Each structure stands twice: as structure tokens, then as C-alpha cells.
mmCIF file of C-alpha atoms in Angstrom:
data_model
loop_
_atom_site.group_PDB
_atom_site.id
_atom_site.type_symbol
_atom_site.label_atom_id
_atom_site.label_comp_id
_atom_site.label_asym_id
_atom_site.label_seq_id
_atom_site.Cartn_x
_atom_site.Cartn_y
_atom_site.Cartn_z
ATOM 1 C CA UNK A 1 -0.031 0.033 -0.121
ATOM 2 C CA UNK A 2 1.296 3.420 -1.068
ATOM 3 C CA UNK A 3 1.490 5.909 1.774
ATOM 4 C CA UNK A 4 1.968 9.607 1.613
ATOM 5 C CA UNK A 5 4.798 11.404 3.033
ATOM 6 C CA UNK A 6 2.659 12.905 5.819
ATOM 7 C CA UNK A 7 1.143 9.781 6.618
ATOM 8 C CA UNK A 8 4.596 7.858 7.040
ATOM 9 C CA UNK A 9 5.832 10.863 9.067
ATOM 10 C CA UNK A 10 2.861 10.610 11.491
ATOM 11 C CA UNK A 11 3.517 6.556 11.761
ATOM 12 C CA UNK A 12 7.138 7.298 12.417
ATOM 13 C CA UNK A 13 6.420 10.002 15.032
ATOM 14 C CA UNK A 14 3.892 7.486 16.729
ATOM 15 C CA UNK A 15 6.445 4.795 17.094
ATOM 16 C CA UNK A 16 9.163 7.151 18.359
ATOM 17 C CA UNK A 17 6.954 8.489 21.042
ATOM 18 C CA UNK A 18 6.294 5.075 22.129
ATOM 19 C CA UNK A 19 9.911 4.213 21.842
ATOM 20 C CA UNK A 20 10.624 7.086 24.300
ATOM 21 C CA UNK A 21 7.998 6.059 26.720
ATOM 22 C CA UNK A 22 9.232 2.436 26.643
ATOM 23 C CA UNK A 23 12.773 3.643 27.205
ATOM 24 C CA UNK A 24 11.722 5.238 30.528
ATOM 25 C CA UNK A 25 10.318 1.359 31.883
ATOM 26 C CA UNK A 26 12.674 -0.086 34.590
ATOM 27 C CA UNK A 27 15.412 -2.117 33.384
ATOM 28 C CA UNK A 28 15.404 -4.928 32.066
ATOM 29 C CA UNK A 29 12.086 -4.031 30.636
ATOM 30 C CA UNK A 30 12.894 -1.015 28.806
ATOM 31 C CA UNK A 31 15.451 -2.783 26.599
ATOM 32 C CA UNK A 32 13.318 -5.831 26.159
ATOM 33 C CA UNK A 33 10.390 -3.396 25.127
ATOM 34 C CA UNK A 34 12.324 -1.499 22.467
ATOM 35 C CA UNK A 35 13.638 -4.726 20.963
ATOM 36 C CA UNK A 36 10.072 -6.001 20.879
ATOM 37 C CA UNK A 37 8.744 -2.631 19.436
ATOM 38 C CA UNK A 38 11.312 -2.696 16.641
ATOM 39 C CA UNK A 39 9.851 -5.934 15.360
ATOM 40 C CA UNK A 40 6.603 -4.151 14.449
ATOM 41 C CA UNK A 41 7.887 -0.687 13.320
ATOM 42 C CA UNK A 42 7.199 -0.469 9.463
ATOM 43 C CA UNK A 43 9.960 2.411 9.405
ATOM 44 C CA UNK A 44 12.500 -0.409 10.122
ATOM 45 C CA UNK A 45 11.035 -2.702 7.357
ATOM 46 C CA UNK A 46 8.893 -4.693 9.712
ATOM 47 C CA UNK A 47 5.150 -5.398 10.147
ATOM 48 C CA UNK A 48 3.656 -3.886 6.845
ATOM 49 C CA UNK A 49 0.250 -5.256 7.999
ATOM 50 C CA UNK A 50 0.544 -3.501 11.188
ATOM 51 C CA UNK A 51 -0.214 -0.178 9.374
ATOM 52 C CA UNK A 52 -3.926 -0.421 10.710
ATOM 53 C CA UNK A 53 -2.823 -0.429 14.252
ATOM 54 C CA UNK A 54 -1.073 3.104 13.898
ATOM 55 C CA UNK A 55 -3.031 4.744 11.058
ATOM 56 C CA UNK A 56 -6.597 3.767 11.943
ATOM 57 C CA UNK A 57 -7.476 7.055 13.794
ATOM 58 C CA UNK A 58 -6.078 8.937 10.783
ATOM 59 C CA UNK A 59 -8.406 7.153 8.457
ATOM 60 C CA UNK A 60 -11.224 7.952 10.716
ATOM 61 C CA UNK A 61 -10.462 11.450 11.530
ATOM 62 C CA UNK A 62 -12.478 13.266 9.057
ATOM 63 C CA UNK A 63 -15.576 11.381 9.751
ATOM 64 C CA UNK A 64 -15.313 12.002 13.276
ATOM 65 C CA UNK A 65 -14.137 15.433 13.105
ATOM 66 C CA UNK A 66 -11.260 14.697 15.425
ATOM 67 C CA UNK A 67 -8.271 16.835 16.088
ATOM 68 C CA UNK A 68 -4.716 15.614 14.950
ATOM 69 C CA UNK A 69 -3.539 15.512 18.702
ATOM 70 C CA UNK A 70 -6.497 13.400 19.450
ATOM 71 C CA UNK A 71 -5.499 10.957 16.650
ATOM 72 C CA UNK A 72 -1.970 10.943 17.942
ATOM 73 C CA UNK A 73 -2.958 9.905 21.175
ATOM 74 C CA UNK A 74 -4.883 6.973 19.749
ATOM 75 C CA UNK A 75 -2.120 5.840 17.519
ATOM 76 C CA UNK A 76 0.204 5.770 20.504
ATOM 77 C CA UNK A 77 -2.376 3.818 22.595
ATOM 78 C CA UNK A 78 -2.982 1.539 19.811
ATOM 79 C CA UNK A 79 0.527 0.684 19.405
ATOM 80 C CA UNK A 80 1.008 -0.077 23.149
ATOM 81 C CA UNK A 81 -2.176 -2.129 22.981
ATOM 82 C CA UNK A 82 -0.873 -4.107 19.942
ATOM 83 C CA UNK A 83 2.381 -4.861 21.638
ATOM 84 C CA UNK A 84 0.496 -6.020 25.074
ATOM 85 C CA UNK A 85 -1.900 -8.325 23.160
ATOM 86 C CA UNK A 86 0.828 -9.635 20.901
ATOM 87 C CA UNK A 87 2.712 -10.572 23.844
ATOM 88 C CA UNK A 88 -0.538 -12.240 25.436
ATOM 89 C CA UNK A 89 -1.147 -14.275 22.351
ATOM 90 C CA UNK A 90 2.596 -15.322 22.236
ATOM 91 C CA UNK A 91 2.560 -16.488 25.758
ATOM 92 C CA UNK A 92 -0.638 -18.502 25.374
ATOM 93 C CA UNK A 93 0.795 -20.179 22.206
ATOM 94 C CA UNK A 94 4.156 -21.123 23.745
ATOM 95 C CA UNK A 95 4.495 -24.787 24.491
ATOM 96 C CA UNK A 96 7.151 -24.259 27.303
ATOM 97 C CA UNK A 97 6.375 -22.729 30.760
ATOM 98 C CA UNK A 98 6.007 -18.908 32.180
ATOM 99 C CA UNK A 99 8.035 -16.270 30.597
ATOM 100 C CA UNK A 100 8.247 -13.595 33.458
ATOM 101 C CA UNK A 101 10.279 -10.952 31.892
ATOM 102 C CA UNK A 102 7.650 -10.746 29.083
ATOM 103 C CA UNK A 103 4.631 -11.009 31.300
ATOM 104 C CA UNK A 104 5.945 -8.083 33.333
ATOM 105 C CA UNK A 105 6.599 -5.953 30.091
ATOM 106 C CA UNK A 106 3.199 -6.825 28.842
ATOM 107 C CA UNK A 107 1.534 -5.264 31.938
ATOM 108 C CA UNK A 108 3.788 -2.336 31.462
ATOM 109 C CA UNK A 109 2.464 -1.751 28.017
ATOM 110 C CA UNK A 110 -1.039 -2.353 28.997
ATOM 111 C CA UNK A 111 -0.968 0.277 31.547
ATOM 112 C CA UNK A 112 0.288 2.889 28.798
ATOM 113 C CA UNK A 113 -2.577 1.796 26.429
ATOM 114 C CA UNK A 114 -5.185 2.117 29.321
ATOM 115 C CA UNK A 115 -4.160 5.612 30.621
ATOM 116 C CA UNK A 116 -4.188 7.082 27.210
ATOM 117 C CA UNK A 117 -7.539 5.635 26.214
ATOM 118 C CA UNK A 118 -9.038 6.490 29.692
ATOM 119 C CA UNK A 119 -8.280 10.314 28.694
ATOM 120 C CA UNK A 120 -9.838 10.003 25.412
ATOM 121 C CA UNK A 121 -13.505 8.929 26.411
ATOM 122 C CA UNK A 122 -16.193 11.512 27.630
ATOM 123 C CA UNK A 123 -16.610 9.743 31.124
ATOM 124 C CA UNK A 124 -15.088 6.929 33.029
ATOM 125 C CA UNK A 125 -18.069 4.909 32.750
ATOM 126 C CA UNK A 126 -18.044 4.992 28.865
ATOM 127 C CA UNK A 127 -14.345 4.018 28.841
ATOM 128 C CA UNK A 128 -15.047 1.058 31.369
ATOM 129 C CA UNK A 129 -17.984 -0.181 29.121
ATOM 130 C CA UNK A 130 -15.677 0.020 26.064
ATOM 131 C CA UNK A 131 -12.678 -1.505 27.823
ATOM 132 C CA UNK A 132 -14.575 -4.499 28.968
ATOM 133 C CA UNK A 133 -16.601 -4.959 25.776
ATOM 134 C CA UNK A 134 -13.368 -4.976 23.583
ATOM 135 C CA UNK A 135 -11.468 -7.206 26.013
ATOM 136 C CA UNK A 136 -14.366 -9.827 26.404
ATOM 137 C CA UNK A 137 -14.641 -9.990 22.431
ATOM 138 C CA UNK A 138 -10.938 -10.595 22.323
ATOM 139 C CA UNK A 139 -11.222 -13.469 24.936
ATOM 140 C CA UNK A 140 -14.356 -14.861 23.099
ATOM 141 C CA UNK A 141 -12.308 -14.865 19.820
ATOM 142 C CA UNK A 142 -9.527 -16.865 21.530
ATOM 143 C CA UNK A 143 -12.062 -19.321 22.891
ATOM 144 C CA UNK A 144 -13.713 -19.565 19.346
ATOM 145 C CA UNK A 145 -10.464 -20.366 17.636
ATOM 146 C CA UNK A 146 -10.033 -23.398 19.740
ATOM 147 C CA UNK A 147 -13.716 -24.715 19.707
ATOM 148 C CA UNK A 148 -15.261 -23.668 16.537
ATOM 149 C CA UNK A 149 -14.362 -23.042 12.788
ATOM 150 C CA UNK A 150 -14.709 -19.176 12.643
ATOM 151 C CA UNK A 151 -13.945 -18.838 8.992
ATOM 152 C CA UNK A 152 -17.273 -20.703 8.098
ATOM 153 C CA UNK A 153 -19.257 -20.551 11.165
ATOM 154 C CA UNK A 154 -18.838 -16.919 12.440
ATOM 155 C CA UNK A 155 -16.173 -14.677 10.560
ATOM 156 C CA UNK A 156 -16.301 -11.824 13.154
ATOM 157 C CA UNK A 157 -14.569 -14.223 15.579
ATOM 158 C CA UNK A 158 -11.593 -13.839 13.446
ATOM 159 C CA UNK A 159 -11.470 -10.100 13.957
ATOM 160 C CA UNK A 160 -12.112 -10.647 17.560
ATOM 161 C CA UNK A 161 -8.263 -11.440 18.259
ATOM 162 C CA UNK A 162 -7.803 -7.681 17.352
ATOM 163 C CA UNK A 163 -10.955 -6.462 19.255
ATOM 164 C CA UNK A 164 -8.932 -4.141 21.374
ATOM 165 C CA UNK A 165 -8.436 -1.878 18.239
ATOM 166 C CA UNK A 166 -12.284 -1.225 18.318
ATOM 167 C CA UNK A 167 -11.361 1.096 21.252
ATOM 168 C CA UNK A 168 -10.449 3.541 18.598
ATOM 169 C CA UNK A 169 -13.956 4.048 16.693
ATOM 170 C CA UNK A 170 -15.644 3.730 20.068
ATOM 171 C CA UNK A 171 -13.757 6.689 21.389
ATOM 172 C CA UNK A 172 -13.888 8.654 18.306
ATOM 173 C CA UNK A 173 -17.534 8.287 17.629
ATOM 174 C CA UNK A 174 -18.888 8.336 21.027
ATOM 175 C CA UNK A 175 -21.462 11.143 20.363
ATOM 176 C CA UNK A 176 -22.409 9.700 16.806
ATOM 177 C CA UNK A 177 -24.093 6.273 17.216
ATOM 178 C CA UNK A 178 -24.741 5.637 13.507
ATOM 179 C CA UNK A 179 -21.239 6.533 12.455
ATOM 180 C CA UNK A 180 -19.832 4.570 15.336
ATOM 181 C CA UNK A 181 -21.818 1.493 14.048
ATOM 182 C CA UNK A 182 -20.689 1.865 10.599
ATOM 183 C CA UNK A 183 -17.178 2.374 11.768
ATOM 184 C CA UNK A 184 -17.112 -0.694 13.917
ATOM 185 C CA UNK A 185 -18.312 -2.816 10.946
ATOM 186 C CA UNK A 186 -15.957 -1.673 8.570
ATOM 187 C CA UNK A 187 -13.003 -2.033 10.965
ATOM 188 C CA UNK A 188 -14.167 -5.653 11.859
ATOM 189 C CA UNK A 189 -14.392 -6.441 8.156
ATOM 190 C CA UNK A 190 -11.064 -5.164 7.568
ATOM 191 C CA UNK A 191 -9.695 -7.080 10.341
ATOM 192 C CA UNK A 192 -11.108 -10.314 9.027
ATOM 193 C CA UNK A 193 -9.286 -9.820 5.593
ATOM 194 C CA UNK A 194 -6.058 -8.903 7.455
ATOM 195 C CA UNK A 195 -6.191 -11.900 9.248
ATOM 196 C CA UNK A 196 -6.711 -13.814 5.998
ATOM 197 C CA UNK A 197 -3.691 -11.981 4.391
ATOM 198 C CA UNK A 198 -1.502 -12.836 7.703
ATOM 199 C CA UNK A 199 -2.665 -16.787 7.448
ATOM 200 C CA UNK A 200 -1.642 -17.083 3.762
ATOM 201 C CA UNK A 201 1.914 -15.915 4.849
ATOM 202 C CA UNK A 202 1.942 -17.951 8.116
ATOM 203 C CA UNK A 203 0.097 -21.191 7.239
ATOM 204 C CA UNK A 204 3.397 -23.259 7.829
ATOM 205 C CA UNK A 205 4.146 -21.852 11.091
ATOM 206 C CA UNK A 206 0.603 -22.189 12.087
ATOM 207 C CA UNK A 207 0.574 -25.812 11.172
ATOM 208 C CA UNK A 208 3.516 -26.390 13.313
ATOM 209 C CA UNK A 209 2.188 -24.903 16.451
ATOM 210 C CA UNK A 210 -1.538 -25.811 16.006
ATOM 211 C CA UNK A 211 -2.720 -22.219 15.636
ATOM 212 C CA UNK A 212 -6.024 -21.494 13.910
ATOM 213 C CA UNK A 213 -5.482 -20.484 10.202
ATOM 214 C CA UNK A 214 -8.175 -19.410 7.692
ATOM 215 C CA UNK A 215 -6.389 -21.025 4.841
ATOM 216 C CA UNK A 216 -6.049 -24.275 6.418
ATOM 217 C CA UNK A 217 -9.894 -24.046 7.268
ATOM 218 C CA UNK A 218 -10.675 -23.532 3.603
ATOM 219 C CA UNK A 219 -8.492 -26.760 2.815
ATOM 220 C CA UNK A 220 -10.119 -28.829 5.471
ATOM 221 C CA UNK A 221 -13.619 -27.709 4.018
ATOM 222 C CA UNK A 222 -12.711 -28.495 0.402
ATOM 223 C CA UNK A 223 -11.184 -31.752 1.260
ATOM 224 C CA UNK A 224 -13.612 -32.636 3.986
ATOM 225 C CA UNK A 225 -10.847 -33.237 6.513
ATOM 226 C CA UNK A 226 -11.798 -33.343 10.282
ATOM 227 C CA UNK A 227 -9.820 -31.399 12.749
ATOM 228 C CA UNK A 228 -8.129 -34.555 13.898
ATOM 229 C CA UNK A 229 -6.786 -35.209 10.176
ATOM 230 C CA UNK A 230 -3.066 -34.008 10.138
ATOM 231 C CA UNK A 231 -2.369 -31.698 7.470
ATOM 232 C CA UNK A 232 1.325 -30.743 6.229
ATOM 233 C CA UNK A 233 2.426 -27.608 4.510
ATOM 234 C CA UNK A 234 2.853 -29.714 1.348
ATOM 235 C CA UNK A 235 -0.752 -30.425 1.246
ATOM 236 C CA UNK A 236 -1.563 -26.791 1.385
ATOM 237 C CA UNK A 237 0.889 -25.906 -1.354
ATOM 238 C CA UNK A 238 -0.461 -28.682 -3.587
ATOM 239 C CA UNK A 239 -4.004 -27.230 -3.149
ATOM 240 C CA UNK A 240 -2.531 -23.657 -3.663
ATOM 241 C CA UNK A 241 -0.358 -24.330 -6.607
ATOM 242 C CA UNK A 242 -1.998 -27.297 -8.313
ATOM 243 C CA UNK A 243 -5.707 -26.731 -7.621
ATOM 244 C CA UNK A 244 -6.026 -23.159 -7.546
ATOM 245 C CA UNK A 245 -7.071 -22.984 -3.824
ATOM 246 C CA UNK A 246 -5.653 -19.558 -3.281
ATOM 247 C CA UNK A 247 -8.010 -17.926 -5.925
ATOM 248 C CA UNK A 248 -11.077 -19.349 -4.159
ATOM 249 C CA UNK A 249 -9.554 -17.934 -0.694
ATOM 250 C CA UNK A 250 -9.247 -14.596 -2.353
ATOM 251 C CA UNK A 251 -13.052 -14.556 -3.436
ATOM 252 C CA UNK A 252 -13.783 -14.173 0.231
ATOM 253 C CA UNK A 253 -11.953 -10.990 0.552
ATOM 254 C CA UNK A 254 -13.119 -9.735 -2.800
ATOM 255 C CA UNK A 255 -16.684 -10.045 -1.943
ATOM 256 C CA UNK A 256 -15.985 -8.195 1.501
ATOM 257 C CA UNK A 257 -14.457 -5.374 -0.576
ATOM 258 C CA UNK A 258 -17.592 -5.223 -2.694
ATOM 259 C CA UNK A 259 -19.727 -4.895 0.330
ATOM 260 C CA UNK A 260 -17.429 -2.387 2.011
ATOM 261 C CA UNK A 261 -17.454 -0.020 -1.094
ATOM 262 C CA UNK A 262 -20.724 1.425 0.554
ATOM 263 C CA UNK A 263 -18.586 2.519 3.363
ATOM 264 C CA UNK A 264 -15.845 4.332 1.161
ATOM 265 C CA UNK A 265 -17.495 7.820 1.437
ATOM 266 C CA UNK A 266 -17.267 7.786 5.019
ATOM 267 C CA UNK A 267 -13.796 6.136 5.500
ATOM 268 C CA UNK A 268 -11.846 6.249 2.375
ATOM 269 C CA UNK A 269 -8.524 5.493 4.003
ATOM 270 C CA UNK A 270 -9.700 2.436 5.690
ATOM 271 C CA UNK A 271 -11.424 0.955 2.702
ATOM 272 C CA UNK A 272 -8.560 1.789 0.456
ATOM 273 C CA UNK A 273 -6.427 -0.309 3.081
ATOM 274 C CA UNK A 274 -8.945 -3.164 2.677
ATOM 275 C CA UNK A 275 -8.724 -2.998 -1.107
ATOM 276 C CA UNK A 276 -5.053 -3.213 -0.928
ATOM 277 C CA UNK A 277 -5.186 -6.405 1.116
ATOM 278 C CA UNK A 278 -7.782 -8.020 -0.938
ATOM 279 C CA UNK A 279 -6.137 -6.930 -4.162
ATOM 280 C CA UNK A 280 -2.862 -8.445 -2.972
ATOM 281 C CA UNK A 281 -4.517 -11.890 -2.401
ATOM 282 C CA UNK A 282 -5.986 -11.620 -5.871
ATOM 283 C CA UNK A 283 -2.847 -10.681 -7.432
ATOM 284 C CA UNK A 284 -0.947 -13.326 -5.957
ATOM 285 C CA UNK A 285 -3.524 -15.926 -7.049
ATOM 286 C CA UNK A 286 -3.507 -14.661 -10.448
ATOM 287 C CA UNK A 287 0.053 -14.746 -10.796
ATOM 288 C CA UNK A 288 0.257 -18.575 -9.514
ATOM 289 C CA UNK A 289 -2.136 -19.197 -12.434
ATOM 290 C CA UNK A 290 -0.373 -17.478 -14.952
ATOM 291 C CA UNK A 291 2.864 -19.105 -13.991
ATOM 292 C CA UNK A 292 1.054 -22.380 -14.312
ATOM 293 C CA UNK A 293 -0.265 -21.421 -17.770
ATOM 294 C CA UNK A 294 3.135 -20.382 -18.951
ATOM 295 C CA UNK A 295 4.824 -23.441 -17.748
ATOM 296 C CA UNK A 296 2.128 -25.465 -19.318
ATOM 297 C CA UNK A 297 2.496 -23.558 -22.598
ATOM 298 C CA UNK A 298 6.189 -23.911 -22.513
ATOM 299 C CA UNK A 299 5.845 -27.580 -22.242
ATOM 300 C CA UNK A 300 3.579 -28.015 -25.185
ATOM 301 C CA UNK A 301 5.737 -25.898 -27.361
ATOM 302 C CA UNK A 302 8.752 -27.921 -26.412
ATOM 303 C CA UNK A 303 6.765 -31.097 -27.288
ATOM 304 C CA UNK A 304 5.701 -29.485 -30.651
ATOM 305 C CA UNK A 305 9.213 -28.409 -31.652
ATOM 306 C CA UNK A 306 10.572 -31.880 -30.927
ATOM 307 C CA UNK A 307 8.122 -33.481 -33.408
#
């Protein structure tokens, strides 16, 4: 996705502000936290799909009539929240025991997110309600991944793992219920496609550690595999590169983009981001099919020339 110079500057400013705050944590958590932050900083060539974490308030700013300073506070809060919940996810996915330094770091990051968002809501009760709702949705999403098949049964559960990001539209549109409802829907739908893009990139790792994966879910559905049936990366590769499964996977995000076009007038930046994600999946699938066709024609031409 192409970002303007101003947008990249705002993103860099947000990460630098968070880096300065983390640098003030007690040691060893300051050093540990900065290293962890660097893993997600697009300015360092990392985490391109994490654009939404930092840029969401700017994408919603015009519709909300928010000030630049307001958006900057939310961007910082979102970065701290992203780091905190990523650490939570990683600790839960670990096969080994407790990781005490990262648990403590996670709490420090959570505190920074919480104090920033608390100041952005009109009242303490509104903030409490929003925080409890988003955290509950996150927890329910984790449970759904282990007990159901969200990709087919209830796609919003796919977005739930990033539900704390919904604090952003809840804060920005607290006085505009209709716009808030539209923003929440658009953000959730975008988070689903974002997770689909991540799952295309991460299916090998997810198969190894047993994490839920949307692409693997599609494979199980198409090949009638039960959850107990072992699947290898080679199985997924054969379905993608020989049977065109990625094209069918991309259709889900393309359909979502068609529905979200009705939201473009309100949230052009957000819908443009979703279009980039959906378009990437479609382009990758198309390139695979084009390469298959080229190799097929190449083999036929070789055979004809030999006759």
C-alpha cells in the first residue's frame, strides 16, 4: 500500500513517541520492550500489515471531526495495545512454561494503553464499558478459535483477536451512534481480511504450532478433513499451486471489498487499506495461475518443436 509522506511521518512519530516512553520503563523491561517494538515498526522494514494499528485513527479522523492531537494519542495507545496483546497471544501459544520478563513487560504496555484511552472518552463509565466489551470480545475470539471454525461458522470471531483496536472507533464516535456502528463494522471486516492475509503468509508456522488458520480451514472444508486429520504444508501447497485454492480464498476478501465500497465515502483510507489487502491476495493467486499457464504452454511448445 502506498502511503503519503505525511502519513509515513505520522507513523514514524507515533513509534518514536512509544519508543521514548518504553525507554523510561525499569530495566530490563526498557531494553526488552524497545527490541519488541522494533519487530513491528514499519519504519524499520517490519510489520507492514500493522499499518492499521497506527493509522486507523487518521483514516477515521475526517468522519469523526477529530483533532490531530486526538489521533496521535490514539495511535500511541493502539501501538501499546498491539504490543501488549501480541505478547499475550505469544505467551498463550508457547509450549513451554512461563516467561516472567515478558509477562511483566506486557503489563507495563497495557498500563500505557489504558491511561491514554481513559483520557479520550467523555466519561469513566463509557471507557469502562468500552474496555470491558473489547477485552471480552478478544477473549471470546480466542475461545472460538479453539472450539469452532470461525472462517465458516462466524467470521467476526476472526477479527476478535484484534478487538482491542475497536477502542479507536468507540472513542472517536462516542457522540455519533450511527457512524460508530458503521465504523465498527468496517473495522471488523477489514480485520478479517487482514487476518486472512496473515494466514496466507503464516500457514506453515501455524500448522507447526497448532494455531487456527483461515487458509487451513478452507483446505479442510474443500477436502472434507476433520480437525483430527493431520495436514502438512505440502498439502496446502499442492492445493494452492496445483488446484487453485488461493484464488477461491481470495474470493472471500473480494466479496468483502464489494460490500465495503458502500463505506468508502465515510472512511476512504480504511476502505482503501482493505482494497489493498484484498487486491494483494487476488494478484498473488492470479500470478500463480499465470505461471502455471506459462509452464504448461512452455512444455507443449517444447513437445511440438521436438516432433
